[in-house]
C-alpha cells in the first residue's frame, strides 16, 4: 500500500535527521537562547509551507520567535506580453526594504526556511540581514536539493553557503519521496514534516538551555482552555519586558 510506503519513508527521513542534525539543532537552540537572554529578537521567514505558522503564536510553543512576512502587490492591466522574455524580473534589493520596514534590528537572529535555498528574494533578504546588519542566520534547507540547483541571485549564493547554522531537512532533490508507478513525478514531499520536526527540536534545545541558565521562557497556553487569553496576555507583557 502507498500508505505503508509513505510511513516507511517518513520513518527513514526522521532517522536521517536524528543521525545527522543533532549538533546543528543544539547549536541553533543555543543561538536562540543567547539572543533571548541578551534582549535581541528572533524572526522566522519561511518561503515554504509550514514553519511561519507552526512555530509562532502557537499554544505550547515559545512566545519569543516572531513571524516575518511581507506583501508586494502590483496591479497592471496592460495587455499580456509574450513571456516578457527580455524583462529582468529580479527582486534583488528587496532585502533592505524588508529590513527597514520591519522590527528586525542589527544583531537579531533570523531563521530562514527555503527548501531549495536559491530564490532571489529569499537570498536577498538573508544576505542583506547577515552581511549588512550582522544578523545571525539560521538556514533551514535541503542540502541535497540546494546543492543540485543554481542560485537565482546575482551573488550566485544559496542559503547554505553563507548561513551561520545550516539545518538540513534531508529532503531529496524535488522534495517528493515516493516513486509510484503511473505517476510521472515523485510524490509526498519530505520538507514540511521534516522542517517541523527539526524546529520543535530546536525549541526543545533552546528551552533546555534557558532553564540551565535559570531563566524560564514564556510558553503560550491555548486560548480555548480556561484562563488561556488572560495567561497569554500576561506572557506578552512579560516578553515585552524581558525579551523571553
mmCIF file of C-alpha atoms in Angstrom:
data_model
loop_
_atom_site.group_PDB
_atom_site.id
_atom_site.type_symbol
_atom_site.label_atom_id
_atom_site.label_comp_id
_atom_site.label_asym_id
_atom_site.label_seq_id
_atom_site.Cartn_x
_atom_site.Cartn_y
_atom_site.Cartn_z
ATOM 1 C CA UNK A 1 0.000 0.000 0.000
ATOM 2 C CA UNK A 2 1.141 3.530 -0.735
ATOM 3 C CA UNK A 3 0.285 4.462 2.843
ATOM 4 C CA UNK A 4 2.792 1.887 4.110
ATOM 5 C CA UNK A 5 5.457 3.182 1.708
ATOM 6 C CA UNK A 6 4.827 6.703 2.967
ATOM 7 C CA UNK A 7 5.102 5.664 6.612
ATOM 8 C CA UNK A 8 8.390 3.899 5.898
ATOM 9 C CA UNK A 9 9.736 6.943 4.039
ATOM 10 C CA UNK A 10 8.821 9.254 6.930
ATOM 11 C CA UNK A 11 10.464 6.931 9.464
ATOM 12 C CA UNK A 12 13.621 6.889 7.344
ATOM 13 C CA UNK A 13 13.526 10.675 6.926
ATOM 14 C CA UNK A 14 13.278 11.310 10.659
ATOM 15 C CA UNK A 15 16.026 8.750 11.288
ATOM 16 C CA UNK A 16 18.342 10.669 8.908
ATOM 17 C CA UNK A 17 17.532 13.901 10.700
ATOM 18 C CA UNK A 18 18.319 12.319 14.066
ATOM 19 C CA UNK A 19 21.587 10.854 12.782
ATOM 20 C CA UNK A 20 22.882 13.991 11.068
ATOM 21 C CA UNK A 21 21.312 17.122 12.530
ATOM 22 C CA UNK A 22 21.551 16.877 16.323
ATOM 23 C CA UNK A 23 24.689 19.021 16.626
ATOM 24 C CA UNK A 24 23.251 21.781 14.429
ATOM 25 C CA UNK A 25 19.909 21.612 16.247
ATOM 26 C CA UNK A 26 21.573 22.102 19.636
ATOM 27 C CA UNK A 27 23.679 24.975 18.248
ATOM 28 C CA UNK A 28 20.571 26.673 16.845
ATOM 29 C CA UNK A 29 18.799 26.318 20.202
ATOM 30 C CA UNK A 30 21.756 27.901 21.973
ATOM 31 C CA UNK A 31 21.846 30.751 19.448
ATOM 32 C CA UNK A 32 18.186 31.434 20.171
ATOM 33 C CA UNK A 33 18.763 31.307 23.936
ATOM 34 C CA UNK A 34 21.693 33.711 23.656
ATOM 35 C CA UNK A 35 19.533 36.164 21.726
ATOM 36 C CA UNK A 36 16.671 35.959 24.199
ATOM 37 C CA UNK A 37 18.955 36.482 27.199
ATOM 38 C CA UNK A 38 20.600 39.481 25.505
ATOM 39 C CA UNK A 39 17.334 41.182 24.562
ATOM 40 C CA UNK A 40 17.709 40.519 20.828
ATOM 41 C CA UNK A 41 14.792 39.249 18.796
ATOM 42 C CA UNK A 42 14.231 36.045 16.800
ATOM 43 C CA UNK A 43 12.483 36.287 13.430
ATOM 44 C CA UNK A 44 11.216 33.439 11.253
ATOM 45 C CA UNK A 45 10.884 33.931 7.498
ATOM 46 C CA UNK A 46 9.708 30.925 5.516
ATOM 47 C CA UNK A 47 9.313 30.746 1.767
ATOM 48 C CA UNK A 48 7.934 27.232 2.088
ATOM 49 C CA UNK A 49 4.703 25.963 3.553
ATOM 50 C CA UNK A 50 4.787 25.417 7.289
ATOM 51 C CA UNK A 51 7.185 26.897 9.815
ATOM 52 C CA UNK A 52 5.988 30.513 9.751
ATOM 53 C CA UNK A 53 2.625 29.376 11.112
ATOM 54 C CA UNK A 54 3.704 26.276 13.010
ATOM 55 C CA UNK A 55 6.484 27.909 15.020
ATOM 56 C CA UNK A 56 4.922 31.253 16.020
ATOM 57 C CA UNK A 57 1.986 32.183 18.282
ATOM 58 C CA UNK A 58 1.300 28.511 18.918
ATOM 59 C CA UNK A 59 -0.110 27.101 22.150
ATOM 60 C CA UNK A 60 2.582 25.022 23.787
ATOM 61 C CA UNK A 61 5.233 26.917 21.850
ATOM 62 C CA UNK A 62 7.756 29.614 22.676
ATOM 63 C CA UNK A 63 6.482 33.178 22.546
ATOM 64 C CA UNK A 64 9.765 34.852 21.611
ATOM 65 C CA UNK A 65 10.165 33.815 17.936
ATOM 66 C CA UNK A 66 8.080 36.087 15.716
ATOM 67 C CA UNK A 67 6.895 35.712 12.135
ATOM 68 C CA UNK A 68 8.442 37.883 9.421
ATOM 69 C CA UNK A 69 6.418 38.298 6.238
ATOM 70 C CA UNK A 70 5.949 40.937 3.589
ATOM 71 C CA UNK A 71 3.451 41.584 0.843
ATOM 72 C CA UNK A 72 4.040 43.139 -2.557
ATOM 73 C CA UNK A 73 1.064 43.589 -4.848
ATOM 74 C CA UNK A 74 1.275 45.272 -8.206
ATOM 75 C CA UNK A 75 -1.793 45.848 -10.370
ATOM 76 C CA UNK A 76 -1.052 46.178 -14.065
ATOM 77 C CA UNK A 77 -3.828 45.947 -16.642
ATOM 78 C CA UNK A 78 -1.703 46.173 -19.750
ATOM 79 C CA UNK A 79 -2.234 43.579 -22.432
ATOM 80 C CA UNK A 80 -0.292 40.351 -21.909
ATOM 81 C CA UNK A 81 3.184 40.247 -23.404
ATOM 82 C CA UNK A 82 4.810 37.052 -24.725
ATOM 83 C CA UNK A 83 6.591 35.840 -21.595
ATOM 84 C CA UNK A 84 8.321 39.229 -21.182
ATOM 85 C CA UNK A 85 11.491 37.370 -22.085
ATOM 86 C CA UNK A 86 13.653 40.478 -22.171
ATOM 87 C CA UNK A 87 12.464 41.923 -18.863
ATOM 88 C CA UNK A 88 14.572 41.473 -15.757
ATOM 89 C CA UNK A 89 12.182 40.120 -13.117
ATOM 90 C CA UNK A 90 14.758 40.027 -10.346
ATOM 91 C CA UNK A 91 13.612 41.307 -6.955
ATOM 92 C CA UNK A 92 17.099 41.966 -5.652
ATOM 93 C CA UNK A 93 17.179 44.935 -3.334
ATOM 94 C CA UNK A 94 14.051 43.855 -1.503
ATOM 95 C CA UNK A 95 16.161 42.700 1.442
ATOM 96 C CA UNK A 96 16.908 46.231 2.610
ATOM 97 C CA UNK A 97 13.284 47.282 2.145
ATOM 98 C CA UNK A 98 12.133 44.376 4.309
ATOM 99 C CA UNK A 99 14.754 45.186 6.939
ATOM 100 C CA UNK A 100 13.875 48.878 7.070
ATOM 101 C CA UNK A 101 10.116 48.311 7.240
ATOM 102 C CA UNK A 102 10.249 45.554 9.870
ATOM 103 C CA UNK A 103 11.171 45.153 13.533
ATOM 104 C CA UNK A 104 14.463 43.432 12.672
ATOM 105 C CA UNK A 105 17.451 45.208 14.178
ATOM 106 C CA UNK A 106 21.176 44.716 13.822
ATOM 107 C CA UNK A 107 22.360 41.546 15.540
ATOM 108 C CA UNK A 108 18.979 39.806 15.729
ATOM 109 C CA UNK A 109 18.544 36.129 14.841
ATOM 110 C CA UNK A 110 16.871 35.392 11.514
ATOM 111 C CA UNK A 111 15.641 31.871 10.772
ATOM 112 C CA UNK A 112 15.040 31.406 7.054
ATOM 113 C CA UNK A 113 13.262 28.388 5.626
ATOM 114 C CA UNK A 114 13.691 27.569 1.944
ATOM 115 C CA UNK A 115 13.871 24.020 0.615
ATOM 116 C CA UNK A 116 15.947 24.912 -2.440
ATOM 117 C CA UNK A 117 17.657 27.942 -0.876
ATOM 118 C CA UNK A 118 18.003 29.566 -4.304
ATOM 119 C CA UNK A 119 15.182 32.095 -4.735
ATOM 120 C CA UNK A 120 16.467 35.613 -5.378
ATOM 121 C CA UNK A 121 14.126 37.262 -2.851
ATOM 122 C CA UNK A 122 14.934 34.794 -0.077
ATOM 123 C CA UNK A 123 18.674 35.015 -0.661
ATOM 124 C CA UNK A 124 18.500 38.815 -0.884
ATOM 125 C CA UNK A 125 16.691 39.125 2.464
ATOM 126 C CA UNK A 126 19.014 36.691 4.217
ATOM 127 C CA UNK A 127 22.206 38.071 2.674
ATOM 128 C CA UNK A 128 21.239 41.652 3.448
ATOM 129 C CA UNK A 129 20.403 40.828 7.072
ATOM 130 C CA UNK A 130 23.643 38.944 7.629
ATOM 131 C CA UNK A 131 26.231 40.965 5.741
ATOM 132 C CA UNK A 132 24.868 44.473 6.146
ATOM 133 C CA UNK A 133 23.220 44.214 9.553
ATOM 134 C CA UNK A 134 25.222 41.463 11.268
ATOM 135 C CA UNK A 135 22.174 39.319 11.954
ATOM 136 C CA UNK A 136 22.821 35.720 12.938
ATOM 137 C CA UNK A 137 21.380 33.477 10.266
ATOM 138 C CA UNK A 138 19.919 30.002 10.684
ATOM 139 C CA UNK A 139 19.016 28.353 7.377
ATOM 140 C CA UNK A 140 16.513 25.502 7.210
ATOM 141 C CA UNK A 141 17.017 23.972 3.792
ATOM 142 C CA UNK A 142 17.716 20.763 1.868
ATOM 143 C CA UNK A 143 21.398 20.289 1.165
ATOM 144 C CA UNK A 144 20.761 17.629 -1.477
ATOM 145 C CA UNK A 145 18.207 19.804 -3.268
ATOM 146 C CA UNK A 146 20.110 23.076 -2.973
ATOM 147 C CA UNK A 147 23.448 21.572 -3.992
ATOM 148 C CA UNK A 148 21.914 20.483 -7.294
ATOM 149 C CA UNK A 149 20.360 23.804 -8.360
ATOM 150 C CA UNK A 150 21.801 27.202 -9.227
ATOM 151 C CA UNK A 151 21.093 30.351 -7.260
ATOM 152 C CA UNK A 152 18.726 32.894 -8.823
ATOM 153 C CA UNK A 153 20.597 35.687 -7.010
ATOM 154 C CA UNK A 154 23.385 37.626 -8.729
ATOM 155 C CA UNK A 155 25.762 36.661 -5.906
ATOM 156 C CA UNK A 156 25.488 33.059 -7.042
ATOM 157 C CA UNK A 157 24.948 32.055 -3.414
ATOM 158 C CA UNK A 158 22.454 29.656 -1.921
ATOM 159 C CA UNK A 159 21.388 29.864 1.730
ATOM 160 C CA UNK A 160 23.570 27.030 2.959
ATOM 161 C CA UNK A 161 26.674 28.770 1.600
ATOM 162 C CA UNK A 162 26.529 31.763 3.940
ATOM 163 C CA UNK A 163 24.311 30.860 6.918
ATOM 164 C CA UNK A 164 25.846 30.688 10.394
ATOM 165 C CA UNK A 165 23.987 27.452 11.119
ATOM 166 C CA UNK A 166 22.521 25.127 8.485
ATOM 167 C CA UNK A 167 19.686 22.788 9.405
ATOM 168 C CA UNK A 168 19.355 20.181 6.672
ATOM 169 C CA UNK A 169 15.779 18.945 6.357
ATOM 170 C CA UNK A 170 17.162 15.930 4.424
ATOM 171 C CA UNK A 171 14.571 16.279 1.661
ATOM 172 C CA UNK A 172 15.563 14.796 -1.713
ATOM 173 C CA UNK A 173 16.005 16.787 -4.905
ATOM 174 C CA UNK A 174 12.499 17.805 -5.960
ATOM 175 C CA UNK A 175 11.173 17.050 -2.445
ATOM 176 C CA UNK A 176 8.944 14.061 -3.296
ATOM 177 C CA UNK A 177 9.885 10.839 -1.508
ATOM 178 C CA UNK A 178 7.858 8.165 -3.318
ATOM 179 C CA UNK A 179 8.275 6.915 -6.868
ATOM 180 C CA UNK A 180 4.888 5.421 -7.751
ATOM 181 C CA UNK A 181 4.239 3.517 -10.984
ATOM 182 C CA UNK A 182 1.946 5.522 -13.247
ATOM 183 C CA UNK A 183 2.723 8.824 -11.511
ATOM 184 C CA UNK A 184 5.223 10.886 -13.544
ATOM 185 C CA UNK A 185 6.726 12.822 -10.621
ATOM 186 C CA UNK A 186 7.875 11.803 -7.128
ATOM 187 C CA UNK A 187 5.001 12.025 -4.653
ATOM 188 C CA UNK A 188 4.766 13.083 -0.974
ATOM 189 C CA UNK A 189 7.134 15.960 -0.084
ATOM 190 C CA UNK A 190 9.581 15.495 2.748
ATOM 191 C CA UNK A 191 10.406 19.079 3.636
ATOM 192 C CA UNK A 192 7.285 20.173 5.526
ATOM 193 C CA UNK A 193 7.125 17.487 8.196
ATOM 194 C CA UNK A 194 10.902 17.422 8.455
ATOM 195 C CA UNK A 195 11.027 21.190 8.985
ATOM 196 C CA UNK A 196 8.519 20.986 11.842
ATOM 197 C CA UNK A 197 10.313 18.005 13.372
ATOM 198 C CA UNK A 198 13.625 19.859 13.285
ATOM 199 C CA UNK A 199 12.305 23.186 14.538
ATOM 200 C CA UNK A 200 10.480 21.704 17.526
ATOM 201 C CA UNK A 201 13.762 20.039 18.474
ATOM 202 C CA UNK A 202 15.468 23.429 18.157
ATOM 203 C CA UNK A 203 12.844 24.865 20.514
ATOM 204 C CA UNK A 204 13.462 21.969 22.924
ATOM 205 C CA UNK A 205 17.187 22.721 22.861
ATOM 206 C CA UNK A 206 16.502 26.418 23.429
ATOM 207 C CA UNK A 207 14.175 25.705 26.342
ATOM 208 C CA UNK A 208 16.711 23.373 27.943
ATOM 209 C CA UNK A 209 19.472 25.960 27.553
ATOM 210 C CA UNK A 210 17.311 28.705 29.064
ATOM 211 C CA UNK A 211 16.337 26.553 32.047
ATOM 212 C CA UNK A 212 20.001 25.684 32.616
ATOM 213 C CA UNK A 213 20.651 29.431 32.876
ATOM 214 C CA UNK A 214 17.899 29.817 35.461
ATOM 215 C CA UNK A 215 15.533 31.547 33.039
ATOM 216 C CA UNK A 216 12.076 30.307 32.063
ATOM 217 C CA UNK A 217 10.970 31.480 28.622
ATOM 218 C CA UNK A 218 7.325 32.328 28.025
ATOM 219 C CA UNK A 219 5.288 29.452 26.611
ATOM 220 C CA UNK A 220 1.836 30.110 25.214
ATOM 221 C CA UNK A 221 -1.340 28.481 26.519
ATOM 222 C CA UNK A 222 -4.308 27.501 24.376
ATOM 223 C CA UNK A 223 -6.856 30.305 24.277
ATOM 224 C CA UNK A 224 -9.537 27.599 24.219
ATOM 225 C CA UNK A 225 -8.695 26.490 27.755
ATOM 226 C CA UNK A 226 -9.884 28.281 30.912
ATOM 227 C CA UNK A 227 -7.880 31.447 31.516
ATOM 228 C CA UNK A 228 -5.906 30.998 28.299
ATOM 229 C CA UNK A 229 -6.355 34.519 26.942
ATOM 230 C CA UNK A 230 -5.531 36.129 30.275
ATOM 231 C CA UNK A 231 -2.446 33.965 30.714
ATOM 232 C CA UNK A 232 -1.178 34.743 27.224
ATOM 233 C CA UNK A 233 -1.691 38.466 27.735
ATOM 234 C CA UNK A 234 0.417 38.228 30.881
ATOM 235 C CA UNK A 235 3.098 36.386 28.888
ATOM 236 C CA UNK A 236 3.041 39.114 26.210
ATOM 237 C CA UNK A 237 3.678 41.756 28.860
ATOM 238 C CA UNK A 238 6.457 39.603 30.325
ATOM 239 C CA UNK A 239 8.039 39.155 26.906
ATOM 240 C CA UNK A 240 7.913 42.905 26.233
ATOM 241 C CA UNK A 241 9.789 43.490 29.474
ATOM 242 C CA UNK A 242 12.294 40.615 29.486
ATOM 243 C CA UNK A 243 12.603 39.578 25.837
ATOM 244 C CA UNK A 244 11.769 35.940 26.574
#
